[in-house]
Short mmCIF file of C-alpha atoms and ligand atoms in Angstrom, two decimals:
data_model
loop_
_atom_site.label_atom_id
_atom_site.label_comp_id
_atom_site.label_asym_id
_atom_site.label_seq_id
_atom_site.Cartn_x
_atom_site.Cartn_y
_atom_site.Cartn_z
CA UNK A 156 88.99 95.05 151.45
CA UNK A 157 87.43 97.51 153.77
CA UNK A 158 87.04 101.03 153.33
CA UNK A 159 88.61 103.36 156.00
CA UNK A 160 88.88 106.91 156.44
CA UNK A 161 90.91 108.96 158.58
CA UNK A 162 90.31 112.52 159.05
CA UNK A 163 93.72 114.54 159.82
CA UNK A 164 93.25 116.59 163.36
CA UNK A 165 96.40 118.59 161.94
CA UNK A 166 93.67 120.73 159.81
CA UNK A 167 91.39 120.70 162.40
CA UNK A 168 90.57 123.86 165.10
CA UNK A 169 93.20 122.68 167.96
CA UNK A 170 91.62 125.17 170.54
CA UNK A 171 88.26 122.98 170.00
CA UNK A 172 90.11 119.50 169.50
CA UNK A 173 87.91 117.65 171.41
CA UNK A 174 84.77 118.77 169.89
CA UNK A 175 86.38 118.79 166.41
CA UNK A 176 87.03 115.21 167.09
CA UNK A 177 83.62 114.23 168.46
CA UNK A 178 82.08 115.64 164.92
CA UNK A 179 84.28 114.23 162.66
CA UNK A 180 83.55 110.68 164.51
CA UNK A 181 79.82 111.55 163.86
CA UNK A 182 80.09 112.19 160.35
CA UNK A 183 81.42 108.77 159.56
CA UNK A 184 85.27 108.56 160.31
CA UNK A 185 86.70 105.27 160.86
CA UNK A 186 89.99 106.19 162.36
CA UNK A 187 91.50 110.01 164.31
CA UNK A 188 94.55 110.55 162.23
CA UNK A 189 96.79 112.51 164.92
CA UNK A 190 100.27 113.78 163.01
CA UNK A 191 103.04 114.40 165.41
CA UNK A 192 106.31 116.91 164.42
CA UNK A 193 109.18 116.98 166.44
CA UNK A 194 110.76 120.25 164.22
CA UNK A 195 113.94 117.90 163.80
CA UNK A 196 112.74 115.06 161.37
CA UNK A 197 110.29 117.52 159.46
CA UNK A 198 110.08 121.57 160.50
CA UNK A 199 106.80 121.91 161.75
CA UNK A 200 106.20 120.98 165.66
CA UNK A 201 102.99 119.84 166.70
CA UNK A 202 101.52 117.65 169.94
CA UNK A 203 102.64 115.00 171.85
CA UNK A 204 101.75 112.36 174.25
CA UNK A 205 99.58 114.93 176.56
CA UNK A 206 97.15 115.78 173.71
CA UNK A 207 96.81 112.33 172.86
CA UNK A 208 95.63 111.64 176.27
CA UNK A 209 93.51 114.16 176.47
CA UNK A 210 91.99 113.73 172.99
CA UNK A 211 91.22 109.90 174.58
CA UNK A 212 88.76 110.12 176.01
CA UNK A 213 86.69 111.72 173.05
CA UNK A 214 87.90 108.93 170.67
CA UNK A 215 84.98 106.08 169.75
CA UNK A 216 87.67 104.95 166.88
CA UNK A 217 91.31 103.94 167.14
CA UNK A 218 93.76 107.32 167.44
CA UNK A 219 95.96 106.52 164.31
CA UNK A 220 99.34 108.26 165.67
CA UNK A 221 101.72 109.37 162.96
CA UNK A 222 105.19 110.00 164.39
CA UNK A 223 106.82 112.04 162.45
CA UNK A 224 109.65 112.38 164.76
CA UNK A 225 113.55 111.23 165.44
CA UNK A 226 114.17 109.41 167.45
CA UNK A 227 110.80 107.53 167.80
CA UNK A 228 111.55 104.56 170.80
CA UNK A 229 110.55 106.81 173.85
CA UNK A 230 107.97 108.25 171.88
CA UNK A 231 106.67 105.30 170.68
CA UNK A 232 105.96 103.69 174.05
CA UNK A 233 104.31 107.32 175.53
CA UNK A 234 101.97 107.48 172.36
CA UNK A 235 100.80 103.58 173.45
CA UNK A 236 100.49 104.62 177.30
CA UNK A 237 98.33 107.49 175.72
CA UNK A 238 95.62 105.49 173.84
CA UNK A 239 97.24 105.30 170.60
CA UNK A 240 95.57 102.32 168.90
CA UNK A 241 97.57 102.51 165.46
CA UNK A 242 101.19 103.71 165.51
CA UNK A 243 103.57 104.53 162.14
CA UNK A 244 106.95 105.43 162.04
CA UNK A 245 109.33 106.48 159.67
CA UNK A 246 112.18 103.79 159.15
CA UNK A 247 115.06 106.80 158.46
CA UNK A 248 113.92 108.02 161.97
CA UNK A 249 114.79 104.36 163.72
CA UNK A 250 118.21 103.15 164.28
CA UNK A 251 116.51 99.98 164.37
CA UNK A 252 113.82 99.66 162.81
CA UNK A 253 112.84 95.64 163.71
CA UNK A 254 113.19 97.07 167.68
CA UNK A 255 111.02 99.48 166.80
CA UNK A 256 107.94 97.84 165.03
CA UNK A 257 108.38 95.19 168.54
CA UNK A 258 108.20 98.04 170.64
CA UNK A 259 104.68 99.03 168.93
CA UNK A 260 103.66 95.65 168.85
CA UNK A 261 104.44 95.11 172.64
CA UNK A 262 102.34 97.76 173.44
CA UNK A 263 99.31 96.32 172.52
CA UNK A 264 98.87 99.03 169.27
CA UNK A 265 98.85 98.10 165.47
CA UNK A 266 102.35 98.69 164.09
CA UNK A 267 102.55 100.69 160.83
CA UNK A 268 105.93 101.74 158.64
CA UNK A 269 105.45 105.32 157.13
CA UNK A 270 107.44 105.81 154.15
CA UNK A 271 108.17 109.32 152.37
CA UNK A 272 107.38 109.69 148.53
CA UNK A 273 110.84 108.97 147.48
CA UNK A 274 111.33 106.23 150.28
CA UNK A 275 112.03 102.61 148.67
CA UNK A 276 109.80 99.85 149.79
CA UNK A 277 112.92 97.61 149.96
CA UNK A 278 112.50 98.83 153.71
CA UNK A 279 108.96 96.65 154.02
CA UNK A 280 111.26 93.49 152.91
CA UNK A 281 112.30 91.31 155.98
CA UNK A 282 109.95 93.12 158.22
CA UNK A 283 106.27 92.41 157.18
CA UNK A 284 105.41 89.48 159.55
CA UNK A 285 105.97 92.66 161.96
CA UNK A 286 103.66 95.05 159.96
CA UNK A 287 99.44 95.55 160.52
CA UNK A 288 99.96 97.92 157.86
CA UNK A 289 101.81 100.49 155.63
CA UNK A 290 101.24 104.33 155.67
CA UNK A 291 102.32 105.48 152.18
CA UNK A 292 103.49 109.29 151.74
CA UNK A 293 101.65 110.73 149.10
CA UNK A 294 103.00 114.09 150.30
CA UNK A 295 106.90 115.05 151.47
CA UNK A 296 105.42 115.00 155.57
CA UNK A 297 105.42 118.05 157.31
CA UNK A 298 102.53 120.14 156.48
CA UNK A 299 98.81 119.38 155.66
CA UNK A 300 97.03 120.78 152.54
CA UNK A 301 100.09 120.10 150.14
CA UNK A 302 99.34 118.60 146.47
CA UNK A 303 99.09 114.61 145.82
CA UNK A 304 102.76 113.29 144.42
CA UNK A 305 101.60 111.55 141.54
CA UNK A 306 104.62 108.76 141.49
CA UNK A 307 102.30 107.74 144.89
CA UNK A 308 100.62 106.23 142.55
CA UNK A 309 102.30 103.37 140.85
CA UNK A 310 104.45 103.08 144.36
CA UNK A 311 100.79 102.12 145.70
CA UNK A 312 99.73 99.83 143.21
CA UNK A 313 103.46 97.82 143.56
CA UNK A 314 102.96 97.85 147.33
CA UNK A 315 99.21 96.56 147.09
CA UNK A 316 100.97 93.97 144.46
CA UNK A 317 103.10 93.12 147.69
CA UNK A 318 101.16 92.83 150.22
CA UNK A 319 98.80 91.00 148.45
CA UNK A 320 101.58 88.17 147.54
CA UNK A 321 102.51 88.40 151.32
CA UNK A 322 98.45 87.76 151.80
CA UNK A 323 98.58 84.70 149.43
CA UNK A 324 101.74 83.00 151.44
CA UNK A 325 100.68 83.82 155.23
CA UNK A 326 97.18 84.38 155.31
CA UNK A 327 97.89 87.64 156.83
CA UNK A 328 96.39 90.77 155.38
CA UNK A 329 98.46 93.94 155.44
CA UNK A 330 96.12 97.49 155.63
CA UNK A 331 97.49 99.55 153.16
CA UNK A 332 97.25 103.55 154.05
CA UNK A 333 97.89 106.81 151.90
CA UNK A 334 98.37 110.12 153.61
CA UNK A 335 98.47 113.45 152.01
CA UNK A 336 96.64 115.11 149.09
CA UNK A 337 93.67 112.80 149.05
CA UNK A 338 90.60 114.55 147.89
CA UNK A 339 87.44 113.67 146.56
CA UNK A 340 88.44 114.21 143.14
CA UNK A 341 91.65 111.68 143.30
CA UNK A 342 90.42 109.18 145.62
CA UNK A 343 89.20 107.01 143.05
CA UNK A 344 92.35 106.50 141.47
CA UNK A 345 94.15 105.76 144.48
CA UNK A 346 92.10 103.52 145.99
CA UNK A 347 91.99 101.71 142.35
CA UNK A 348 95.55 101.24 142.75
CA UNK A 349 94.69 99.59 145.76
CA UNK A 350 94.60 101.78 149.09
CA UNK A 351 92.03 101.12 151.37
CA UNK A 352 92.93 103.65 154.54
CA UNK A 353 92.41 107.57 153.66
CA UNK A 354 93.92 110.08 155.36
CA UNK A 355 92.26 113.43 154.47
CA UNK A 356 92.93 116.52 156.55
CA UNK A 357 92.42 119.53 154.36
CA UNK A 358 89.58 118.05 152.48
CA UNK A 359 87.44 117.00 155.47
CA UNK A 360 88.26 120.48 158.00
CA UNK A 361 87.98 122.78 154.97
CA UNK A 362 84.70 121.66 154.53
CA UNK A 363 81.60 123.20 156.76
CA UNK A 364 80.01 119.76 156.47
CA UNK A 365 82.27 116.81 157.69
CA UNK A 366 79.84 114.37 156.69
CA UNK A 367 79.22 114.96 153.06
CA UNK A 368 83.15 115.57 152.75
CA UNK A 369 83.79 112.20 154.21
CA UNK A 370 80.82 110.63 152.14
CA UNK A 371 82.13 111.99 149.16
CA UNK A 372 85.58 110.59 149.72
CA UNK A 373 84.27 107.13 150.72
CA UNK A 374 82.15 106.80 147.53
CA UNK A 375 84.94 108.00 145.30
CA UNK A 376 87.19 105.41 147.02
CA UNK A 377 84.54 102.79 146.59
CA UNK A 378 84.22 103.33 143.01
CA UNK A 379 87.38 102.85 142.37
CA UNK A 380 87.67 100.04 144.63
CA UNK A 381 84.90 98.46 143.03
CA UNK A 382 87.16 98.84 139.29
CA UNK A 383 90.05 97.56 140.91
CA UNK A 384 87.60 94.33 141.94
CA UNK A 385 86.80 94.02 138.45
CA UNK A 386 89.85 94.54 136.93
CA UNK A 387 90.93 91.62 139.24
CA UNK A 388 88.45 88.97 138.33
C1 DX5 B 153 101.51 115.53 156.46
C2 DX5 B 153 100.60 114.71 157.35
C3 DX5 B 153 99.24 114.48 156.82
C4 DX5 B 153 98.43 115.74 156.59
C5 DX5 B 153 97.54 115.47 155.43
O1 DX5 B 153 102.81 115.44 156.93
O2 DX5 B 153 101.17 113.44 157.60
O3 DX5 B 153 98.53 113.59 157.64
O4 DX5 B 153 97.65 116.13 157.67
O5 DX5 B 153 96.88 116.64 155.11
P1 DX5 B 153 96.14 116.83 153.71
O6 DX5 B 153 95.07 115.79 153.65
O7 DX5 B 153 95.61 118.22 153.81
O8 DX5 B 153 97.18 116.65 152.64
ZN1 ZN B 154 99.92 111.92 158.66
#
């Protein structure tokens, strides 16, 4: 299980986005977390396909493309034209939600389901041979800097528990992303319940130093990686 984090451009200086990217990348982040709002699905508006094109070309790491939006098809396919390399959506959002995950796949990006706090992961059931991974809510989506849900937790370790039976059957591994909340202090706990992408907006862009932010997530989320290992020998 590999370690990923994901900085969240929503905290980030959008008048500088390109240089806000370029030193986030520098001090260690694996993947660009870009959050799009539509003001219809959640309140908040934020970018679309046009920033994600521009932000492109400053990307060394996949643009992980949260679409937070309703519906998602059209959007889906300009995010991909864009240089999206990951893509989530949420499964309310979709009238149809298989369509949707081969729409993402067609493109060429990593398909992800996003599902909200109280979302049931009954929705991951006859779709998972269609998944690259799941983007767990650990937040109600539509702002950054909000606290971690704690029920995120045990919904994390039973999806983990999931995706690792899915593992067992197909050979397949599943990535298995939390978004919202994560800070240095918690990471441990959620990666022990077994998360291994970390989206972190506030605590990296709060921060004047990126890199010892990001370091100090990735060793809390090793540690407790490293429990969970135990606990599962
Ligand atoms: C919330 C977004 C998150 C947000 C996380 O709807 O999906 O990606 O940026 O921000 P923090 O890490 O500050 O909770
Ligand atoms: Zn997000």
């Amino acid at each position: 299980m590999s370690i990923r984090i994901a900085p969240s451009l929503l905290s980030a200086d959008f008048a500088r986005l390109g240089d806000e990217a370029r030193a986030v990348q520098d001090a260690g982040a694996d993947l660009l977390h870009f959050d799009v709002m539509d003001n219809h699905y959640v309140p908040a508006l934020t970018v679309g396909p046009l920033v994600c094109a521009a932000l492109k070309p400053h990307a060394r790491v996949p643009i992980d493309v949260h679409l937070m939006v309703k519906p998602v098809d059209s959007l889906i396919c300009a995010f991909a034209e864009a240089g999206a390399g990951w893509i989530s959506f949420h499964p309310e959002a979709s009238e149809h939600v298989d369509r949707s995950l081969a729409f993402v796949r067609e493109s060429g990006a990593r398909a992800g389901l996003a599902l909200n706090p109280a979302t049931s992961l009954a929705w991951l059931d006859h779709v998972l041979e269609r998944l690259d991974f799941v983007l767990l809510m650990s937040v109600n989506p539509g702002f950054g800097g909000q606290s971690f849900i704690d029920s995120a937790l045990p919904k994390t370790r039973a999806c983990r528990a999931l995706l690792d039976r899915f593992e067992a059957e197909t050979g397949r591994h599943i990535d298995l992303e939390i978004d919202g909340g994560v800070k240095p202090d918690n990471v441990a706990a959620i990666a022990g319940a077994g998360a291994e992408v970390f989206v972190a907006g506030s605590a990296v862009f709060s921060q004047g130093d990126y890199a010892a932010a990001i370091a100090a997530i990735r060793a809390g989320a090793a540690s407790g990686a490293a429990r969970r290992g135990g606990a599962a020998q």
